[in-house]
Amino acid sequence: VLIRVPDVESAVAALAEPRTQAVAGATALLVDVHRAAPAPGATRALVDLTSVPELCVLDEAVPGEAPGVRFGAAVTLARAARRPGVVGAAAAGVATLAVRHQATIGGNACAAAWPADLVAALWCAGATVEVADPHGRRHLELGLAPLSLAPGEIVVALRVPDERGTHVAGGGVTPTRPALRVLTGLAAGRAVATAGAWRHPLPSTGAAVAAHAALHPAADEDEAAAPADGGTTRAASAAFVGAVLAAELGALGVPAPVAADLARRTALALEDV
Ligand SMILES: Cc1cc2nc3c(=O)[nH]c(=O)nc-3n(C[C@H](O)[C@H](O)[C@H](O)COP(=O)(O)OP(=O)(O)OC[C@H]3O[C@@H](n4cnc5c(N)ncnc54)[C@H](O)[C@@H]3O)c2cc1C
């Protein structure tokens, strides 16, 4: 059953009923349902968040708030992709045009088993997230991991401040090291690290290698010249991509042990590809 609701409060009330789940563009949800045989007692009704007008609004300037952009959670990636800045660039890089016209920014942030490229971009842009539950609304800082909400909670909006002074500006990303390439590497690193859940890690792995080549073109030549057996070993290449990701994560303020762990897992996963 698909339940259409007029506002955020009705959506939250509908989701308080047992065996209900939120749906937006359904691009991740349909695949997730297809992968797992539905268990007895699984979802009975889907609450359609794209029917809520507030969730579909993309505001350039919110009265009374600092300069920035407020993306309603049901804004599609195709619309977000028309924005300048890192969030628009990351949205433009996700999947195909057809998927981007369905997939939403809130769904990307909540689909835990998927790459969630937007989460890295939103984090780098210093985004905050507005969440609604039966008790009201609250604002949270966004981390690097996909959002993990309690049952019945929904993302209402993602708010990106004026990009000056955010992690990107402070993290040393310069025009010669475009933010998107760094973000691609970050997202790829996470996707590869969670390859057990993400059934198709190859595109993201390609993004990691592309990010590596784009960020360190000189290093490619060194690598090509180095191996005596006439080719770059997978382990050397994987270790290098892992090191690139660790350096970029470090530059973006991720604690060194976390960056090192992600780099190690990324390198191991790449060796198997
Ligand atoms: C072919 C293909 C290629 C893809 N490639 C990429 C890629 O390169 N990079 C990438 O990052 N992603 C990729 N994805 C994933 C895609 O970006 C996500 O599927 C999409 O962004 C999810 O948004 P949606 O609106 O379709 O979410 P849905 O499928 O509707 O929902 C996904 C999950 O989020 C929950 N949810 C949705 N909206 C909210 C909300 N507002 N509040 C709380 N929970 C919510 C749902 O309950 C569900 O659990 C790809 C998907 C496909 C099918």
CSV table of C-alpha atoms and ligand atoms in Angstrom, one decimal:
chain,number,residue,atom,x,y,z
A,1,VAL,CA,0.0,0.0,0.0
A,2,LEU,CA,1.3,3.5,-0.9
A,3,ILE,CA,0.2,6.2,1.6
A,4,ARG,CA,0.3,9.8,0.3
A,5,VAL,CA,0.4,12.4,3.0
A,6,PRO,CA,0.0,16.2,2.9
A,7,ASP,CA,2.7,17.3,5.4
A,8,VAL,CA,5.6,16.3,7.5
A,9,GLU,CA,3.5,15.8,10.7
A,10,SER,CA,1.2,13.4,8.8
A,11,ALA,CA,4.1,11.5,7.4
A,12,VAL,CA,5.6,11.0,10.9
A,13,ALA,CA,2.2,9.9,12.2
A,14,ALA,CA,1.8,7.4,9.4
A,15,LEU,CA,5.2,6.0,10.1
A,16,ALA,CA,4.4,5.5,13.7
A,17,GLU,CA,2.1,2.7,12.6
A,18,PRO,CA,3.6,-0.8,12.6
A,19,ARG,CA,5.1,-2.2,9.4
A,20,THR,CA,5.4,1.1,7.6
A,21,GLN,CA,8.4,2.5,5.9
A,22,ALA,CA,9.3,5.8,4.2
A,23,VAL,CA,9.8,5.9,0.4
A,24,ALA,CA,11.0,8.7,-1.8
A,25,GLY,CA,12.4,8.0,-5.3
A,26,ALA,CA,12.4,4.2,-4.5
A,27,THR,CA,15.6,3.7,-6.5
A,28,ALA,CA,17.4,2.1,-3.5
A,29,LEU,CA,14.3,0.7,-1.8
A,30,LEU,CA,13.1,-1.4,-4.7
A,31,VAL,CA,16.6,-3.0,-5.2
A,32,ASP,CA,16.9,-3.6,-1.5
A,33,VAL,CA,13.5,-5.3,-1.4
A,34,HIS,CA,14.4,-7.3,-4.5
A,35,ARG,CA,17.7,-8.5,-2.9
A,36,ALA,CA,16.2,-9.7,0.4
A,37,ALA,CA,13.3,-12.1,0.4
A,38,PRO,CA,10.6,-10.3,2.5
A,39,ALA,CA,10.3,-11.8,5.9
A,40,PRO,CA,6.9,-12.4,7.6
A,41,GLY,CA,6.0,-9.2,9.3
A,42,ALA,CA,8.0,-7.1,6.8
A,43,THR,CA,6.8,-3.7,5.5
A,44,ARG,CA,3.1,-3.5,4.7
A,45,ALA,CA,2.7,0.1,3.7
A,46,LEU,CA,5.1,2.7,2.2
A,47,VAL,CA,4.7,6.4,3.2
A,48,ASP,CA,5.3,8.5,0.0
A,49,LEU,CA,7.5,11.4,1.1
A,50,THR,CA,7.4,12.9,-2.4
A,51,SER,CA,3.8,13.8,-1.8
A,52,VAL,CA,4.8,16.3,0.9
A,53,PRO,CA,5.2,19.8,-0.6
A,54,GLU,CA,7.7,21.0,2.0
A,55,LEU,CA,10.0,18.2,1.3
A,56,CYS,CA,10.2,19.1,-2.4
A,57,VAL,CA,11.2,22.7,-1.9
A,58,LEU,CA,14.7,23.9,-2.8
A,59,ASP,CA,15.2,27.3,-1.0
A,60,GLU,CA,18.0,29.7,-2.1
A,61,ALA,CA,17.5,31.9,1.0
A,62,VAL,CA,15.6,31.1,4.1
A,63,PRO,CA,14.3,34.2,5.9
A,64,GLY,CA,16.0,34.6,9.3
A,65,GLU,CA,18.7,32.0,8.5
A,66,ALA,CA,22.4,32.6,7.6
A,67,PRO,CA,23.1,32.5,3.8
A,68,GLY,CA,22.9,29.1,2.4
A,69,VAL,CA,20.7,26.6,0.6
A,70,ARG,CA,18.0,24.4,2.1
A,71,PHE,CA,17.4,21.2,0.1
A,72,GLY,CA,14.0,19.6,1.0
A,73,ALA,CA,14.7,15.9,1.5
A,74,ALA,CA,12.6,14.9,-1.6
A,75,VAL,CA,14.5,17.2,-4.0
A,76,THR,CA,15.8,15.0,-6.8
A,77,LEU,CA,19.4,14.6,-7.5
A,78,ALA,CA,18.7,16.0,-11.0
A,79,ARG,CA,17.5,19.2,-9.5
A,80,ALA,CA,20.4,19.3,-7.0
A,81,ALA,CA,22.8,18.8,-9.9
A,82,ARG,CA,21.8,22.1,-11.3
A,83,ARG,CA,23.3,23.9,-8.2
A,84,PRO,CA,26.8,25.2,-8.3
A,85,GLY,CA,29.2,24.0,-5.6
A,86,VAL,CA,30.3,20.6,-4.3
A,87,VAL,CA,26.8,19.3,-3.6
A,88,GLY,CA,25.6,20.0,-7.1
A,89,ALA,CA,28.8,18.5,-8.6
A,90,ALA,CA,28.5,15.3,-6.5
A,91,ALA,CA,24.8,15.0,-7.4
A,92,ALA,CA,25.7,15.3,-11.1
A,93,GLY,CA,28.1,12.4,-10.7
A,94,VAL,CA,25.6,9.9,-9.4
A,95,ALA,CA,24.4,7.1,-11.6
A,96,THR,CA,22.5,7.9,-14.8
A,97,LEU,CA,20.2,10.8,-15.7
A,98,ALA,CA,17.2,8.5,-15.3
A,99,VAL,CA,18.2,7.5,-11.8
A,100,ARG,CA,18.9,11.1,-10.9
A,101,HIS,CA,15.4,12.2,-11.9
A,102,GLN,CA,14.0,9.7,-9.4
A,103,ALA,CA,16.5,9.5,-6.6
A,104,THR,CA,16.3,12.1,-3.8
A,105,ILE,CA,18.9,13.8,-1.7
A,106,GLY,CA,17.3,12.6,1.5
A,107,GLY,CA,17.1,9.0,0.2
A,108,ASN,CA,20.8,9.2,-0.8
A,109,ALA,CA,21.6,10.2,2.7
A,110,CYS,CA,19.6,7.4,4.3
A,111,ALA,CA,20.2,4.4,2.0
A,112,ALA,CA,22.9,2.8,4.1
A,113,ALA,CA,23.8,0.0,1.8
A,114,TRP,CA,24.5,2.3,-1.2
A,115,PRO,CA,27.5,4.5,-1.9
A,116,ALA,CA,25.9,7.8,-0.7
A,117,ASP,CA,28.1,10.1,-2.7
A,118,LEU,CA,25.9,13.0,-1.5
A,119,VAL,CA,26.8,12.4,2.1
A,120,ALA,CA,30.5,13.0,1.5
A,121,ALA,CA,29.6,16.2,-0.4
A,122,LEU,CA,27.2,17.5,2.2
A,123,TRP,CA,29.7,16.8,4.9
A,124,CYS,CA,32.4,18.6,3.1
A,125,ALA,CA,30.0,21.5,2.6
A,126,GLY,CA,29.3,21.6,6.4
A,127,ALA,CA,25.7,20.6,6.0
A,128,THR,CA,23.2,20.2,8.8
A,129,VAL,CA,20.2,17.9,8.7
A,130,GLU,CA,16.7,18.6,9.9
A,131,VAL,CA,15.0,15.5,11.3
A,132,ALA,CA,11.3,15.1,12.3
A,133,ASP,CA,9.9,12.5,14.8
A,134,PRO,CA,6.7,12.3,16.8
A,135,HIS,CA,8.1,14.8,19.3
A,136,GLY,CA,9.0,17.5,16.8
A,137,ARG,CA,12.0,18.6,14.8
A,138,ARG,CA,15.7,18.9,15.5
A,139,HIS,CA,18.9,19.8,13.7
A,140,LEU,CA,22.0,17.6,13.6
A,141,GLU,CA,25.5,18.0,12.2
A,142,LEU,CA,26.0,15.6,9.3
A,143,GLY,CA,28.8,13.1,9.6
A,144,LEU,CA,30.6,11.1,6.9
A,145,ALA,CA,28.5,8.0,7.4
A,146,PRO,CA,25.0,7.6,5.9
A,147,LEU,CA,22.4,8.7,8.4
A,148,SER,CA,21.1,6.2,10.8
A,149,LEU,CA,17.6,7.3,12.0
A,150,ALA,CA,15.4,5.6,14.4
A,151,PRO,CA,12.2,3.9,13.0
A,152,GLY,CA,9.6,6.6,12.4
A,153,GLU,CA,12.1,9.4,12.0
A,154,ILE,CA,12.4,11.2,8.7
A,155,VAL,CA,14.9,13.7,7.1
A,156,VAL,CA,13.0,16.9,6.4
A,157,ALA,CA,15.8,18.9,4.8
A,158,LEU,CA,19.6,19.3,4.4
A,159,ARG,CA,20.9,22.7,4.9
A,160,VAL,CA,24.2,23.8,3.2
A,161,PRO,CA,25.7,27.0,4.5
A,162,ASP,CA,27.5,29.4,2.2
A,163,GLU,CA,30.3,27.2,1.1
A,164,ARG,CA,33.0,29.7,2.1
A,165,GLY,CA,34.5,28.7,5.5
A,166,THR,CA,33.4,25.1,5.3
A,167,HIS,CA,35.4,21.9,5.4
A,168,VAL,CA,36.2,22.3,1.7
A,169,ALA,CA,37.6,25.8,2.0
A,170,GLY,CA,39.4,24.9,5.3
A,171,GLY,CA,40.7,21.5,4.0
A,172,GLY,CA,43.1,22.8,1.4
A,173,VAL,CA,41.1,21.9,-1.7
A,174,THR,CA,42.4,24.2,-4.4
A,175,PRO,CA,41.3,24.7,-8.0
A,176,THR,CA,44.0,22.3,-9.1
A,177,ARG,CA,42.6,19.6,-6.8
A,178,PRO,CA,38.9,20.0,-7.4
A,179,ALA,CA,36.6,19.2,-4.6
A,180,LEU,CA,34.6,16.8,-6.7
A,181,ARG,CA,37.6,14.6,-7.3
A,182,VAL,CA,38.4,14.5,-3.6
A,183,LEU,CA,34.7,13.7,-2.9
A,184,THR,CA,34.7,11.0,-5.5
A,185,GLY,CA,37.7,9.4,-3.7
A,186,LEU,CA,36.0,9.7,-0.4
A,187,ALA,CA,32.8,8.2,-1.5
A,188,ALA,CA,34.6,5.5,-3.4
A,189,GLY,CA,36.6,4.7,-0.4
A,190,ARG,CA,33.6,4.2,1.7
A,191,ALA,CA,31.8,2.3,-1.0
A,192,VAL,CA,34.7,-0.1,-1.4
A,193,ALA,CA,35.1,-0.4,2.4
A,194,THR,CA,31.5,-1.5,2.6
A,195,ALA,CA,31.7,-3.7,-0.5
A,196,GLY,CA,30.0,-6.6,1.3
A,197,ALA,CA,26.8,-4.6,1.4
A,198,TRP,CA,27.2,-2.8,-2.0
A,199,ARG,CA,27.0,-5.6,-4.5
A,200,HIS,CA,28.6,-3.6,-7.4
A,201,PRO,CA,31.7,-2.0,-6.1
A,202,LEU,CA,33.4,-1.7,-9.5
A,203,PRO,CA,32.1,1.7,-10.6
A,204,SER,CA,33.2,3.2,-7.2
A,205,THR,CA,36.5,1.5,-7.4
A,206,GLY,CA,37.0,3.0,-10.8
A,207,ALA,CA,36.2,6.4,-9.3
A,208,ALA,CA,38.9,5.8,-6.6
A,209,VAL,CA,41.4,5.0,-9.3
A,210,ALA,CA,40.2,8.0,-11.4
A,211,ALA,CA,40.5,10.2,-8.3
A,212,HIS,CA,44.0,8.9,-7.7
A,213,ALA,CA,45.1,9.7,-11.3
A,214,ALA,CA,43.5,13.1,-11.3
A,215,LEU,CA,45.0,14.1,-8.0
A,216,HIS,CA,48.5,12.7,-8.5
A,217,PRO,CA,49.3,12.5,-12.2
A,218,ALA,CA,53.0,12.7,-11.6
A,219,ALA,CA,52.8,9.7,-9.3
A,220,ASP,CA,51.3,7.6,-12.1
A,221,GLU,CA,54.5,8.0,-14.1
A,222,ASP,CA,56.6,7.0,-11.1
A,223,GLU,CA,54.4,3.9,-10.6
A,224,ALA,CA,54.6,2.9,-14.2
A,225,ALA,CA,58.3,3.1,-14.2
A,226,ALA,CA,58.9,1.4,-10.9
A,227,PRO,CA,58.0,-2.3,-11.2
A,228,ALA,CA,60.7,-4.5,-12.6
A,229,ASP,CA,58.1,-7.0,-14.0
A,230,GLY,CA,56.8,-4.4,-16.5
A,231,GLY,CA,53.6,-3.5,-14.7
A,232,THR,CA,52.2,-1.9,-11.6
A,233,THR,CA,51.3,-4.6,-9.1
A,234,ARG,CA,47.7,-4.5,-7.9
A,235,ALA,CA,48.9,-4.4,-4.4
A,236,ALA,CA,51.1,-1.3,-5.1
A,237,SER,CA,48.3,0.4,-6.9
A,238,ALA,CA,45.8,-0.4,-4.2
A,239,ALA,CA,48.1,0.7,-1.5
A,240,PHE,CA,48.7,4.0,-3.3
A,241,VAL,CA,45.0,4.6,-3.8
A,242,GLY,CA,44.5,3.8,-0.1
A,243,ALA,CA,47.2,6.3,0.8
A,244,VAL,CA,45.7,9.0,-1.4
A,245,LEU,CA,42.4,8.5,0.4
A,246,ALA,CA,44.0,8.7,3.8
A,247,ALA,CA,45.8,11.9,2.9
A,248,GLU,CA,42.6,13.5,1.5
A,249,LEU,CA,40.6,12.4,4.6
A,250,GLY,CA,43.3,13.8,6.8
A,251,ALA,CA,43.3,17.1,4.9
A,252,LEU,CA,39.6,17.3,5.4
A,253,GLY,CA,39.9,16.9,9.2
A,254,VAL,CA,39.1,13.2,9.6
A,255,PRO,CA,41.0,11.8,12.6
A,256,ALA,CA,44.2,10.0,11.5
A,257,PRO,CA,43.2,6.5,12.9
A,258,VAL,CA,39.9,6.6,11.1
A,259,ALA,CA,41.5,7.8,7.9
A,260,ALA,CA,44.2,5.1,8.2
A,261,ASP,CA,41.6,2.4,8.8
A,262,LEU,CA,39.6,3.4,5.8
A,263,ALA,CA,42.7,3.5,3.7
A,264,ARG,CA,43.8,0.0,4.8
A,265,ARG,CA,40.3,-1.5,4.1
A,266,THR,CA,40.1,0.3,0.8
A,267,ALA,CA,43.5,-1.0,-0.3
A,268,LEU,CA,42.6,-4.6,0.8
A,269,ALA,CA,39.3,-4.4,-1.1
A,270,LEU,CA,41.0,-3.0,-4.3
A,271,GLU,CA,43.5,-5.9,-4.3
A,272,ASP,CA,40.6,-8.3,-4.7
A,273,VAL,CA,38.9,-6.4,-7.6
B,1,LIG,C1,21.5,2.0,-11.0
B,1,LIG,C2,21.8,2.8,-9.8
B,1,LIG,C3,23.0,3.4,-9.7
B,1,LIG,C4,23.4,4.2,-8.5
B,1,LIG,N1,24.6,4.8,-8.5
B,1,LIG,C5,24.9,5.6,-7.4
B,1,LIG,C6,26.1,6.3,-7.3
B,1,LIG,O1,26.9,6.3,-8.2
B,1,LIG,N2,26.3,7.0,-6.2
B,1,LIG,C7,25.4,7.1,-5.1
B,1,LIG,O2,25.6,7.8,-4.2
B,1,LIG,N3,24.2,6.4,-5.2
B,1,LIG,C8,24.0,5.6,-6.3
B,1,LIG,N4,22.8,4.9,-6.3
B,1,LIG,C9,21.9,5.0,-5.2
B,1,LIG,C10,21.0,6.1,-5.3
B,1,LIG,O3,21.7,7.4,-5.2
B,1,LIG,C11,20.1,6.1,-4.2
B,1,LIG,O4,19.3,4.9,-4.6
B,1,LIG,C12,19.1,7.2,-4.1
B,1,LIG,O5,19.8,8.5,-3.9
B,1,LIG,C13,18.2,7.0,-3.0
B,1,LIG,O6,17.2,8.0,-3.0
B,1,LIG,P1,15.7,7.5,-3.2
B,1,LIG,O7,14.9,8.8,-3.1
B,1,LIG,O8,15.4,6.7,-4.4
B,1,LIG,O9,15.5,6.6,-1.9
B,1,LIG,P2,14.5,5.4,-1.7
B,1,LIG,O10,14.9,4.3,-2.5
B,1,LIG,O11,13.1,5.9,-1.8
B,1,LIG,O12,14.8,5.1,-0.1
B,1,LIG,C14,16.0,4.6,0.3
B,1,LIG,C15,16.0,4.4,1.8
B,1,LIG,O13,16.0,5.7,2.5
B,1,LIG,C16,14.8,5.9,3.2
B,1,LIG,N5,14.4,7.2,3.0
B,1,LIG,C17,14.2,7.9,1.8
B,1,LIG,N6,14.0,9.2,2.1
B,1,LIG,C18,14.0,9.4,3.4
B,1,LIG,C19,13.8,10.5,4.2
B,1,LIG,N7,13.5,11.7,3.8
B,1,LIG,N8,13.9,10.3,5.6
B,1,LIG,C20,14.1,9.1,6.1
B,1,LIG,N9,14.3,8.0,5.4
B,1,LIG,C21,14.3,8.1,4.0
B,1,LIG,C22,13.8,4.8,2.8
B,1,LIG,O14,13.0,4.4,3.8
B,1,LIG,C23,14.8,3.7,2.3
B,1,LIG,O15,15.2,2.9,3.5
B,1,LIG,C24,22.5,4.2,-7.5
B,1,LIG,C25,21.2,3.6,-7.5
B,1,LIG,C26,20.9,2.9,-8.7
B,1,LIG,C27,19.6,2.2,-8.7
